[in-house]
Short mmCIF file of C-alpha atoms in Angstrom, two decimals:
data_model
loop_
_atom_site.label_atom_id
_atom_site.label_comp_id
_atom_site.label_asym_id
_atom_site.label_seq_id
_atom_site.Cartn_x
_atom_site.Cartn_y
_atom_site.Cartn_z
CA MET A 7 -30.30 -36.91 24.78
CA LYS A 8 -32.67 -34.42 23.17
CA ASP A 9 -34.93 -35.29 20.32
CA VAL A 10 -32.63 -35.58 17.33
CA LEU A 11 -34.05 -33.98 14.18
CA TYR A 12 -31.81 -36.02 11.91
CA ASP A 13 -33.41 -39.17 13.38
CA ASN A 14 -36.89 -38.03 12.33
CA PRO A 15 -37.71 -40.44 9.44
CA GLU A 16 -39.38 -37.86 7.20
CA PHE A 17 -36.58 -35.32 7.65
CA PHE A 18 -33.97 -38.02 7.17
CA ARG A 19 -35.66 -39.19 3.95
CA LYS A 20 -35.58 -35.65 2.54
CA TYR A 21 -32.02 -35.10 3.70
CA SER A 22 -30.93 -38.30 1.99
CA GLN A 23 -32.31 -36.99 -1.31
CA MET A 24 -30.29 -33.76 -1.27
CA TYR A 25 -27.68 -33.42 -3.97
CA ARG A 26 -24.90 -33.26 -1.39
CA SER A 27 -26.19 -36.36 0.40
CA GLN A 28 -26.26 -38.37 -2.79
CA HIS A 29 -22.96 -37.20 -4.24
CA GLY A 30 -20.78 -36.97 -1.14
CA LEU A 31 -17.97 -34.45 -1.14
CA ALA A 32 -18.27 -33.88 -4.89
CA GLY A 33 -21.89 -32.81 -4.35
CA ALA A 34 -21.08 -30.18 -1.73
CA GLY A 35 -20.71 -26.72 -3.23
CA GLU A 36 -18.16 -25.68 -0.62
CA TRP A 37 -15.86 -28.69 -1.11
CA PRO A 38 -13.56 -27.04 -3.69
CA SER A 39 -13.05 -24.18 -1.18
CA LEU A 40 -12.78 -26.43 1.88
CA LYS A 41 -10.36 -29.00 0.50
CA PRO A 42 -7.36 -26.60 0.25
CA LEU A 43 -7.88 -25.65 3.92
CA LEU A 44 -7.42 -29.22 5.14
CA PRO A 45 -4.05 -30.19 6.59
CA GLU A 46 -1.90 -33.11 5.55
CA PHE A 47 -3.62 -36.16 7.15
CA LYS A 48 -0.77 -38.65 6.96
CA GLY A 49 -0.18 -40.27 10.35
CA LYS A 50 -2.72 -38.00 12.05
CA ARG A 51 -5.43 -38.68 14.63
CA VAL A 52 -8.59 -36.92 13.48
CA LEU A 53 -11.81 -35.98 15.27
CA ASP A 54 -14.88 -35.08 13.18
CA LEU A 55 -17.59 -33.25 15.14
CA GLY A 56 -21.01 -33.84 13.56
CA CYS A 57 -19.69 -36.31 11.01
CA GLY A 58 -23.06 -37.14 9.41
CA TYR A 59 -22.61 -39.66 6.61
CA GLY A 60 -18.87 -39.82 7.29
CA TRP A 61 -17.63 -38.39 3.99
CA HIS A 62 -14.92 -36.33 5.63
CA CYS A 63 -13.89 -39.18 7.94
CA ALA A 64 -13.39 -41.39 4.89
CA TYR A 65 -11.46 -38.62 3.12
CA ALA A 66 -9.10 -38.26 6.10
CA ALA A 67 -8.64 -42.04 6.37
CA ARG A 68 -7.96 -42.42 2.65
CA HIS A 69 -5.38 -39.63 2.91
CA GLY A 70 -3.37 -41.34 5.60
CA ALA A 71 -5.04 -40.58 8.93
CA VAL A 72 -4.24 -43.43 11.30
CA GLN A 73 -7.24 -42.93 13.56
CA VAL A 74 -10.50 -41.13 12.86
CA LEU A 75 -13.30 -40.62 15.37
CA GLY A 76 -16.58 -39.51 13.79
CA VAL A 77 -19.11 -38.17 16.28
CA ASP A 78 -22.76 -37.51 15.56
CA ASN A 79 -25.90 -37.45 17.68
CA SER A 80 -28.04 -39.13 15.01
CA ARG A 81 -28.09 -42.93 14.89
CA LYS A 82 -29.60 -42.85 11.43
CA MET A 83 -26.76 -40.68 10.11
CA LEU A 84 -24.22 -43.04 11.65
CA ASP A 85 -25.98 -46.10 10.20
CA THR A 86 -25.54 -44.55 6.76
CA ALA A 87 -21.94 -43.63 7.61
CA GLN A 88 -21.23 -47.29 8.47
CA GLU A 89 -22.82 -48.34 5.21
CA LYS A 90 -21.17 -45.81 2.91
CA ASN A 91 -17.94 -44.87 4.65
CA SER A 92 -16.68 -47.74 6.75
CA LEU A 93 -12.91 -48.10 6.98
CA PRO A 94 -10.77 -49.85 9.57
CA GLN A 95 -9.25 -46.61 10.88
CA ILE A 96 -12.66 -45.02 11.48
CA GLU A 97 -14.75 -45.29 14.62
CA TYR A 98 -18.24 -43.78 14.54
CA ARG A 99 -19.66 -42.79 17.90
CA CYS A 100 -23.20 -41.69 18.70
CA ALA A 101 -22.89 -38.77 21.10
CA SER A 102 -23.82 -35.12 21.37
CA ILE A 103 -20.84 -32.83 20.79
CA GLU A 104 -21.61 -30.99 24.02
CA GLN A 105 -21.39 -34.12 26.15
CA LEU A 106 -18.40 -35.65 24.45
CA GLU A 107 -15.49 -36.42 26.79
CA LEU A 108 -12.08 -37.09 25.34
CA PRO A 109 -8.54 -37.16 26.73
CA ASN A 110 -6.48 -33.96 26.48
CA GLU A 111 -4.08 -33.66 23.55
CA SER A 112 -5.38 -36.81 21.90
CA PHE A 113 -5.99 -35.42 18.39
CA ASP A 114 -3.87 -33.77 15.70
CA VAL A 115 -6.85 -32.47 13.74
CA VAL A 116 -10.34 -31.47 14.80
CA PHE A 117 -12.75 -31.01 11.92
CA SER A 118 -16.39 -30.00 11.78
CA SER A 119 -18.67 -29.53 8.79
CA LEU A 120 -21.82 -27.44 9.26
CA ALA A 121 -22.46 -28.54 12.84
CA LEU A 122 -21.23 -25.81 15.17
CA HIS A 123 -24.21 -23.52 14.51
CA TYR A 124 -26.34 -26.12 16.31
CA LEU A 125 -24.36 -25.61 19.53
CA PRO A 126 -25.54 -22.94 21.98
CA ASP A 127 -22.08 -22.30 23.45
CA TYR A 128 -19.30 -21.80 20.91
CA PRO A 129 -16.61 -20.36 23.22
CA ALA A 130 -17.00 -23.43 25.45
CA LEU A 131 -16.53 -25.69 22.42
CA VAL A 132 -13.41 -23.79 21.37
CA ARG A 133 -11.92 -24.32 24.85
CA ARG A 134 -12.63 -28.06 24.66
CA VAL A 135 -11.23 -28.36 21.13
CA LYS A 136 -8.10 -26.65 22.37
CA ASP A 137 -7.81 -29.23 25.15
CA TRP A 138 -8.29 -32.13 22.75
CA LEU A 139 -5.69 -30.90 20.27
CA VAL A 140 -1.95 -31.32 20.56
CA PRO A 141 0.07 -28.07 20.32
CA GLY A 142 0.29 -27.16 16.64
CA GLY A 143 -2.88 -29.16 15.96
CA ASP A 144 -5.40 -28.00 13.39
CA PHE A 145 -9.00 -26.94 13.87
CA ILE A 146 -10.91 -26.64 10.60
CA PHE A 147 -14.59 -26.00 10.39
CA SER A 148 -17.44 -24.77 8.24
CA VAL A 149 -20.50 -23.06 9.68
CA GLU A 150 -23.46 -21.21 8.34
CA HIS A 151 -22.38 -17.62 7.77
CA PRO A 152 -23.47 -14.95 10.27
CA VAL A 153 -25.19 -13.11 7.40
CA PHE A 154 -27.23 -16.25 6.77
CA THR A 155 -28.17 -16.90 10.40
CA ALA A 156 -28.74 -13.34 11.67
CA GLN A 157 -32.43 -12.77 11.00
CA GLY A 158 -33.65 -16.32 11.53
CA PRO A 159 -35.84 -17.64 8.70
CA GLN A 160 -32.89 -17.93 6.27
CA ASP A 161 -34.97 -16.96 3.28
CA TRP A 162 -34.69 -14.28 0.62
CA VAL A 163 -37.04 -11.32 0.32
CA TYR A 164 -39.12 -11.77 -2.82
CA GLY A 165 -40.73 -9.28 -5.17
CA PRO A 166 -44.32 -9.34 -6.49
CA LYS A 167 -43.48 -11.89 -9.19
CA GLY A 168 -41.68 -14.20 -6.80
CA GLU A 169 -38.28 -12.95 -7.89
CA ILE A 170 -35.48 -12.60 -5.37
CA LEU A 171 -34.90 -9.00 -4.32
CA TYR A 172 -32.14 -9.38 -1.71
CA PHE A 173 -31.28 -11.23 1.49
CA PRO A 174 -32.40 -9.68 4.78
CA VAL A 175 -30.02 -9.13 7.70
CA ASP A 176 -31.46 -8.22 11.09
CA ASP A 177 -30.67 -8.56 14.82
CA TYR A 178 -27.05 -9.18 13.93
CA PHE A 179 -25.59 -8.32 17.32
CA TYR A 180 -28.27 -10.21 19.23
CA GLU A 181 -26.68 -13.62 19.33
CA GLY A 182 -28.54 -16.77 20.25
CA GLN A 183 -31.30 -19.06 19.20
CA ARG A 184 -33.02 -18.78 15.82
CA GLU A 185 -35.79 -20.89 14.38
CA ALA A 186 -35.22 -21.77 10.75
CA VAL A 187 -37.01 -24.10 8.36
CA PHE A 188 -34.86 -26.69 6.59
CA LEU A 189 -36.39 -29.34 4.33
CA GLY A 190 -39.83 -28.44 5.63
CA GLU A 191 -38.94 -28.97 9.30
CA LYS A 192 -38.49 -26.34 11.98
CA MET A 193 -35.06 -26.45 13.50
CA VAL A 194 -33.16 -24.48 16.08
CA LYS A 195 -29.84 -22.92 15.12
CA TYR A 196 -27.64 -20.43 16.91
CA HIS A 197 -26.64 -17.14 15.37
CA ARG A 198 -23.35 -15.63 16.35
CA THR A 199 -21.35 -12.80 14.89
CA LEU A 200 -18.22 -13.10 12.86
CA THR A 201 -16.42 -11.49 15.79
CA THR A 202 -17.48 -14.39 17.99
CA TYR A 203 -16.41 -17.01 15.45
CA LEU A 204 -13.00 -15.51 14.75
CA ASP A 205 -11.99 -13.34 17.68
CA THR A 206 -12.82 -16.12 20.17
CA LEU A 207 -10.24 -18.30 18.42
CA LEU A 208 -7.65 -15.52 18.44
CA GLN A 209 -8.22 -14.71 22.08
CA GLN A 210 -8.11 -18.35 23.15
CA GLY A 211 -4.71 -18.95 21.64
CA PHE A 212 -5.47 -20.17 18.15
CA ARG A 213 -3.74 -18.75 15.15
CA LEU A 214 -5.90 -18.20 12.07
CA ARG A 215 -4.51 -19.82 8.93
CA ARG A 216 -7.40 -19.19 6.53
CA VAL A 217 -10.82 -17.52 6.50
CA VAL A 218 -12.89 -18.24 3.41
CA GLU A 219 -16.46 -17.63 2.31
CA PRO A 220 -17.00 -20.24 -0.41
CA GLN A 221 -18.50 -19.17 -3.71
CA PRO A 222 -20.41 -21.67 -5.82
CA PRO A 223 -18.04 -23.49 -8.16
CA GLN A 224 -18.41 -22.83 -11.88
CA SER A 225 -19.18 -26.51 -12.45
CA MET A 226 -22.30 -26.31 -10.26
CA MET A 227 -23.55 -22.94 -11.48
CA ASP A 228 -26.35 -24.56 -13.49
CA LEU A 229 -27.88 -26.36 -10.52
CA PRO A 230 -31.17 -24.74 -9.46
CA GLY A 231 -30.63 -21.67 -7.26
CA MET A 232 -26.82 -21.84 -7.45
CA LYS A 233 -26.37 -18.50 -9.23
CA ASP A 234 -28.26 -16.82 -6.38
CA GLU A 235 -25.55 -18.06 -4.03
CA MET A 236 -23.39 -15.27 -5.48
CA ARG A 237 -25.75 -12.76 -3.88
CA ARG A 238 -25.10 -13.50 -0.22
CA PRO A 239 -22.58 -15.56 1.74
CA MET A 240 -24.05 -18.75 3.16
CA MET A 241 -21.04 -20.40 4.71
CA LEU A 242 -17.88 -19.49 6.52
CA LEU A 243 -14.81 -21.74 6.44
CA VAL A 244 -12.13 -21.34 9.06
CA ALA A 245 -8.74 -23.00 9.46
CA ALA A 246 -6.93 -22.38 12.74
CA GLU A 247 -3.97 -23.82 14.56
CA LYS A 248 -3.51 -24.33 18.29
CA GLU A 249 -0.35 -22.52 19.34
CA MET B 3 -5.38 13.99 -8.58
CA LYS B 4 -9.06 13.17 -8.94
CA ASP B 5 -11.81 15.38 -7.72
CA VAL B 6 -11.74 15.03 -3.96
CA LEU B 7 -15.20 14.78 -2.41
CA TYR B 8 -13.99 15.86 1.00
CA ASP B 9 -12.81 19.13 -0.62
CA ASN B 10 -16.33 19.89 -1.85
CA PRO B 11 -17.36 22.83 0.42
CA GLU B 12 -20.97 21.69 0.93
CA PHE B 13 -19.96 18.10 1.72
CA PHE B 14 -17.18 19.33 3.99
CA ARG B 15 -19.60 21.60 5.85
CA LYS B 16 -21.97 18.70 6.51
CA TYR B 17 -19.11 16.40 7.44
CA SER B 18 -17.82 18.93 9.95
CA GLN B 19 -21.22 18.93 11.67
CA MET B 20 -21.29 15.19 12.27
CA TYR B 21 -21.16 14.10 15.88
CA ARG B 22 -17.88 12.26 15.28
CA SER B 23 -16.33 15.29 13.58
CA GLN B 24 -17.20 17.56 16.46
CA HIS B 25 -16.29 15.24 19.30
CA GLY B 26 -13.18 13.54 17.94
CA LEU B 27 -12.40 10.04 19.12
CA ALA B 28 -14.96 10.26 21.93
CA GLY B 29 -17.64 10.93 19.32
CA ALA B 30 -16.86 7.85 17.22
CA GLY B 31 -19.05 4.90 18.14
CA GLU B 32 -16.31 2.42 17.26
CA TRP B 33 -13.60 4.04 19.37
CA PRO B 34 -14.21 1.92 22.51
CA SER B 35 -13.78 -1.19 20.30
CA LEU B 36 -10.86 0.18 18.30
CA LYS B 37 -8.76 1.51 21.18
CA PRO B 38 -7.96 -1.93 22.67
CA LEU B 39 -6.71 -3.07 19.24
CA LEU B 40 -4.06 -0.38 19.04
CA PRO B 41 -0.47 -1.32 19.87
CA GLU B 42 1.79 0.38 22.36
CA PHE B 43 2.90 3.60 20.58
CA LYS B 44 5.92 4.45 22.70
CA GLY B 45 8.95 5.09 20.48
CA LYS B 46 7.09 4.05 17.34
CA ARG B 47 6.97 5.49 13.82
CA VAL B 48 3.35 5.63 12.74
CA LEU B 49 1.67 6.04 9.35
CA ASP B 50 -2.01 7.00 9.22
CA LEU B 51 -3.64 6.35 5.83
CA GLY B 52 -6.60 8.67 5.32
CA CYS B 53 -5.97 10.62 8.50
CA GLY B 54 -8.80 13.16 8.09
CA TYR B 55 -8.88 15.58 11.00
CA GLY B 56 -5.85 13.86 12.54
CA TRP B 57 -7.49 12.55 15.70
CA HIS B 58 -5.66 9.24 15.55
CA CYS B 59 -2.35 10.91 14.68
CA ALA B 60 -2.67 13.05 17.80
CA TYR B 61 -3.60 10.01 19.87
CA ALA B 62 -0.48 8.14 18.70
CA ALA B 63 1.74 11.18 19.31
CA ARG B 64 0.32 11.75 22.79
CA HIS B 65 0.95 8.09 23.59
CA GLY B 66 4.62 8.24 22.78
CA ALA B 67 4.95 7.85 19.02
CA VAL B 68 8.16 9.59 17.94
CA GLN B 69 7.12 10.22 14.35
CA VAL B 70 3.64 10.28 12.84
CA LEU B 71 2.85 10.74 9.17
CA GLY B 72 -0.80 11.54 8.46
CA VAL B 73 -1.78 11.18 4.82
CA ASP B 74 -5.01 12.40 3.27
CA ASN B 75 -6.04 13.48 -0.21
CA SER B 76 -8.19 16.35 1.05
CA ARG B 77 -6.54 19.71 1.70
CA LYS B 78 -9.54 20.85 3.68
CA MET B 79 -9.33 17.86 5.99
CA LEU B 80 -5.64 18.50 6.52
CA ASP B 81 -6.23 22.19 7.20
CA THR B 82 -8.55 21.16 10.02
CA ALA B 83 -6.02 18.56 11.17
CA GLN B 84 -3.36 21.29 11.43
CA GLU B 85 -5.78 23.45 13.37
CA LYS B 86 -7.08 20.81 15.78
CA ASN B 87 -4.33 18.24 16.01
CA SER B 88 -0.97 19.82 15.42
CA LEU B 89 1.94 18.36 17.39
CA PRO B 90 5.69 18.49 16.73
CA GLN B 91 5.94 14.76 16.00
CA ILE B 92 3.17 14.88 13.37
CA GLU B 93 3.61 15.62 9.68
CA TYR B 94 0.48 15.95 7.57
CA ARG B 95 0.89 15.21 3.88
CA CYS B 96 -1.63 15.78 1.09
CA ALA B 97 -1.44 12.71 -1.14
CA SER B 98 -3.63 9.92 -2.41
CA ILE B 99 -2.95 6.63 -0.66
CA GLU B 100 -2.54 4.89 -4.00
CA GLN B 101 0.24 7.19 -5.15
CA LEU B 102 2.08 7.39 -1.87
CA GLU B 103 5.73 6.36 -2.04
CA LEU B 104 7.60 5.57 1.14
CA PRO B 105 10.84 3.76 1.97
CA ASN B 106 10.65 0.07 2.84
CA GLU B 107 10.51 -0.88 6.52
CA SER B 108 10.19 2.73 7.62
CA PHE B 109 7.17 2.34 9.94
CA ASP B 110 6.38 0.34 13.06
CA VAL B 111 2.65 0.89 12.82
CA VAL B 112 0.34 1.48 9.86
CA PHE B 113 -3.12 2.63 10.80
CA SER B 114 -6.18 3.47 8.74
CA SER B 115 -9.63 4.57 9.84
CA LEU B 116 -12.53 4.14 7.40
CA ALA B 117 -10.48 4.86 4.29
CA LEU B 118 -9.60 1.54 2.63
CA HIS B 119 -13.08 1.02 1.17
CA TYR B 120 -12.34 4.01 -1.07
CA LEU B 121 -9.43 2.16 -2.69
CA PRO B 122 -10.11 -0.01 -5.75
CA ASP B 123 -7.21 -2.40 -5.12
CA TYR B 124 -6.95 -3.73 -1.59
CA PRO B 125 -4.47 -6.59 -2.21
CA ALA B 126 -2.07 -4.07 -3.78
CA LEU B 127 -2.38 -1.85 -0.70
CA VAL B 128 -1.69 -4.80 1.60
CA ARG B 129 1.51 -5.56 -0.33
CA ARG B 130 2.65 -1.95 0.02
CA VAL B 131 1.80 -1.78 3.72
CA LYS B 132 3.85 -4.93 4.18
CA ASP B 133 6.78 -3.24 2.45
CA TRP B 134 6.48 -0.12 4.60
CA LEU B 135 6.32 -2.03 7.89
CA VAL B 136 9.25 -3.44 9.79
CA PRO B 137 9.00 -7.17 10.60
CA GLY B 138 6.69 -7.52 13.60
CA GLY B 139 5.06 -4.19 12.71
CA ASP B 140 1.36 -3.62 13.23
CA PHE B 141 -1.35 -2.95 10.67
CA ILE B 142 -4.61 -1.82 12.25
CA PHE B 143 -7.58 -0.63 10.27
CA SER B 144 -11.31 -0.07 10.26
CA VAL B 145 -13.42 -0.35 7.12
CA GLU B 146 -17.06 -0.40 6.29
CA HIS B 147 -18.30 -3.95 6.80
CA PRO B 148 -18.90 -6.15 3.73
CA VAL B 149 -22.53 -6.52 4.84
CA PHE B 150 -22.84 -2.74 4.72
CA THR B 151 -21.16 -2.28 1.33
CA ALA B 152 -22.51 -5.32 -0.58
CA GLN B 153 -25.69 -3.99 -2.16
CA GLY B 154 -24.59 -0.41 -2.74
CA PRO B 155 -27.07 2.18 -1.43
CA GLN B 156 -26.25 1.44 2.24
CA ASP B 157 -29.79 2.01 3.39
CA TRP B 158 -32.34 -0.06 5.30
CA VAL B 159 -35.48 -1.48 3.78
CA TYR B 160 -38.46 0.35 5.27
CA GLY B 161 -42.04 -0.72 5.92
CA PRO B 162 -45.22 1.19 5.02
CA LYS B 163 -44.96 3.44 8.09
CA GLY B 164 -41.32 4.27 7.47
CA GLU B 165 -40.15 1.75 10.06
CA ILE B 166 -36.97 -0.23 9.50
CA LEU B 167 -37.67 -3.82 8.41
CA TYR B 168 -34.13 -5.15 7.86
CA PHE B 169 -30.90 -4.43 6.02
CA PRO B 170 -30.56 -5.75 2.46
CA VAL B 171 -27.55 -7.79 1.32
CA ASP B 172 -27.07 -8.43 -2.38
CA ASP B 173 -24.32 -9.08 -4.95
CA TYR B 174 -22.01 -10.08 -2.10
CA PHE B 175 -19.52 -12.03 -4.21
CA TYR B 176 -19.45 -9.42 -6.98
CA GLU B 177 -16.71 -7.20 -5.64
CA GLY B 178 -16.02 -3.73 -6.96
CA GLN B 179 -17.44 -0.28 -7.28
CA ARG B 180 -20.63 0.77 -5.50
CA GLU B 181 -22.36 4.13 -5.53
CA ALA B 182 -23.57 5.19 -2.13
CA VAL B 183 -25.04 8.41 -0.81
CA PHE B 184 -23.34 9.96 2.22
CA LEU B 185 -24.42 13.31 3.62
CA GLY B 186 -26.51 13.90 0.53
CA GLU B 187 -23.60 13.43 -1.91
CA LYS B 188 -23.02 10.51 -4.24
CA MET B 189 -19.77 8.77 -3.57
CA VAL B 190 -17.94 5.77 -4.91
CA LYS B 191 -16.90 3.03 -2.54
CA TYR B 192 -15.55 -0.44 -3.15
CA HIS B 193 -17.24 -3.53 -1.85
CA ARG B 194 -15.13 -6.53 -1.04
CA THR B 195 -15.88 -9.71 0.82
CA LEU B 196 -14.71 -10.60 4.27
CA THR B 197 -12.59 -13.27 2.62
CA THR B 198 -10.75 -10.59 0.68
CA TYR B 199 -10.20 -8.41 3.75
CA LEU B 200 -8.94 -11.21 6.00
CA ASP B 201 -7.62 -14.01 3.83
CA THR B 202 -5.50 -11.59 1.76
CA LEU B 203 -3.69 -10.61 4.94
CA LEU B 204 -3.20 -14.25 5.96
CA GLN B 205 -1.95 -15.24 2.53
CA GLN B 206 0.41 -12.28 2.27
CA GLY B 207 2.21 -13.11 5.50
CA PHE B 208 0.32 -11.16 8.10
CA ARG B 209 -0.83 -12.74 11.30
CA LEU B 210 -4.29 -11.73 12.54
CA ARG B 211 -4.30 -10.49 16.11
CA ARG B 212 -7.93 -9.33 16.38
CA VAL B 213 -11.08 -9.19 14.25
CA VAL B 214 -13.89 -7.14 15.74
CA GLU B 215 -17.24 -5.84 14.56
CA PRO B 216 -17.92 -2.91 16.87
CA GLN B 217 -21.27 -2.65 18.58
CA PRO B 218 -22.62 0.73 19.62
CA PRO B 219 -21.43 1.58 23.14
CA GLN B 220 -24.07 1.75 25.89
CA SER B 221 -23.19 5.39 26.48
CA MET B 222 -24.24 6.34 22.92
CA MET B 223 -27.35 4.16 22.71
CA ASP B 224 -29.64 7.18 23.05
CA LEU B 225 -28.20 9.02 20.05
CA PRO B 226 -30.64 8.98 17.10
CA GLY B 227 -30.47 5.71 15.14
CA MET B 228 -27.89 4.14 17.44
CA LYS B 229 -30.11 1.26 18.62
CA ASP B 230 -30.60 0.25 14.99
CA GLU B 231 -26.84 -0.29 14.77
CA MET B 232 -27.45 -3.50 16.73
CA ARG B 233 -29.36 -4.85 13.72
CA ARG B 234 -26.52 -5.06 11.21
CA PRO B 235 -22.74 -4.73 11.30
CA MET B 236 -21.50 -1.48 9.82
CA MET B 237 -17.78 -1.67 10.48
CA LEU B 238 -15.03 -4.21 10.61
CA LEU B 239 -11.91 -3.65 12.73
CA VAL B 240 -8.78 -5.65 12.02
CA ALA B 241 -5.44 -5.83 13.83
CA ALA B 242 -2.69 -7.72 12.05
CA GLU B 243 1.05 -8.12 12.43
CA LYS B 244 3.68 -8.46 9.72
CA GLU B 245 5.58 -11.66 10.34
#
C-alpha cells in the first residue's frame, strides 16, 4: 500500500483539530444538504468508502442499518473510528478502495464522503459499485467540486490587500492528477469534469435522484471564511440508484 | 414586449457574421456533443424555444418530425429563419418564451439552444415544459455553463502581456441577473447554479438521460481562441425525459 497521508502524524494531528473532525456530522458544512439525500437505512447493508472517523457509519447504524462496512486506507483514521464510532453492526476495514474485493450484490447502499477525488479511475469505481449493489441500491457520494479541483492549488486569487478577488478555473477539460496543499501538506487529488461525474453514472445504468452543490448553512455563516463559500462551489453531492 | 437585443440592427449584423451563424449546425462547436443527445424525431411534434435562425427546427423536420414550432422573440432572427430554414412542417412564431401559451401534452420533444439563460425564472419554465410535453417526452437544452455565468463579465483574467491566466468564478451561489458584453453590446443574462439546472428537473419529475459539457471538437481546434475553450466549461447540455 502507498504511503498514506492520513497516517502522517503531523497531518493527522492537524486534521484532528479541524472543526468537522471535532464536531462530527454537525461540524460538516455540507451535512444539512447531504442528510436529505440519504436513503432509509432500516434493514440495509451499507458500505462506506473512505469512512475516516466513521461518523457516517455510525449514523447509518443508528438509523437501522443491519450491517455497515467502513473502509479506509488509514490505520490512524480507523483507530479513531473504533474509539468514537464503534457499534456492533459496524466493521472497520483497513484497505485501499481500489484494491477492495467484495461479493457482487452484497450491499443495499454504497456511500462515500469526500474520498472519490483521491481515486485516479472513477469510471472503474462506478462499475465496481454497480457490481456491489443490489438492483435498486443507492449510491450516494460527496466529492470536491470540479470548479474547486480544476486548476490545482485550490486557492483564491487575492488582491493587493490580501482580499479575495475570485476563484480561478483553469485546465477544466484536462482531467487527471493535481497537486493541492491541505493543512500544510502536499497531496495528490484527481480533477474530473462534471460530465465525468454525472454522465458516467447515467451511461453505466444508474439513475440520478439528486444533484446538489451544498451552500454553507446559515448557522455556520459566522465561522471564519464561511461567507466566502458562497462565492464558488466546493463540493458536489450526488444521489444515484442502480437500475 | 421588451426591447429585443437581437432586433438591434448593429448587434444583428455582428451576430450574422459569427462563424456559427454563417455555417449553421456545422459551425457550432457544441453540435458534435449535442447531436447524440437528440431523440429520434420521426413522427414527433417538436417545440424549439429560442429557435433563432431555425437550424435545429430544420434538422428536426429533415429527420422526420411531423410538426415543428420555432419560437423566438426577434423578428429579424425569424426573418432569417424563414429565408434559410423554411420547410412545410415548420411554423415560426414571434413570441417571448415567458408569455408563450400552448396546450398541455401537445409536444413530444421540447428543445432549446442557448436561450434559457435569458429567462429570469427557470423553475417556472421547467413546470411549463412539463405541461407541454406528453409523458415520456424529451426535453433537451443547452445553456451557458454556471462557471461561465457566475461572475458576470464572462471574460478571462489576463496577465501583463495580455495572455490568459485563468477564468474567474465569483458569486456562484448568488443567482440572478448578470450584465455581460456580447458582440460589443451589453446584455442581461441570468446566472443559476448547476444544482438549479439539474436538481429542479429531478425534483419536478424529469429523469436525466445525459449531462454533457461539450469540449471543442478536434476539427475546430485551429479556429481562433478554440484551444482556450479547453480551460473552462462554457456550455452545459442536458437531456431529460418527462416521466
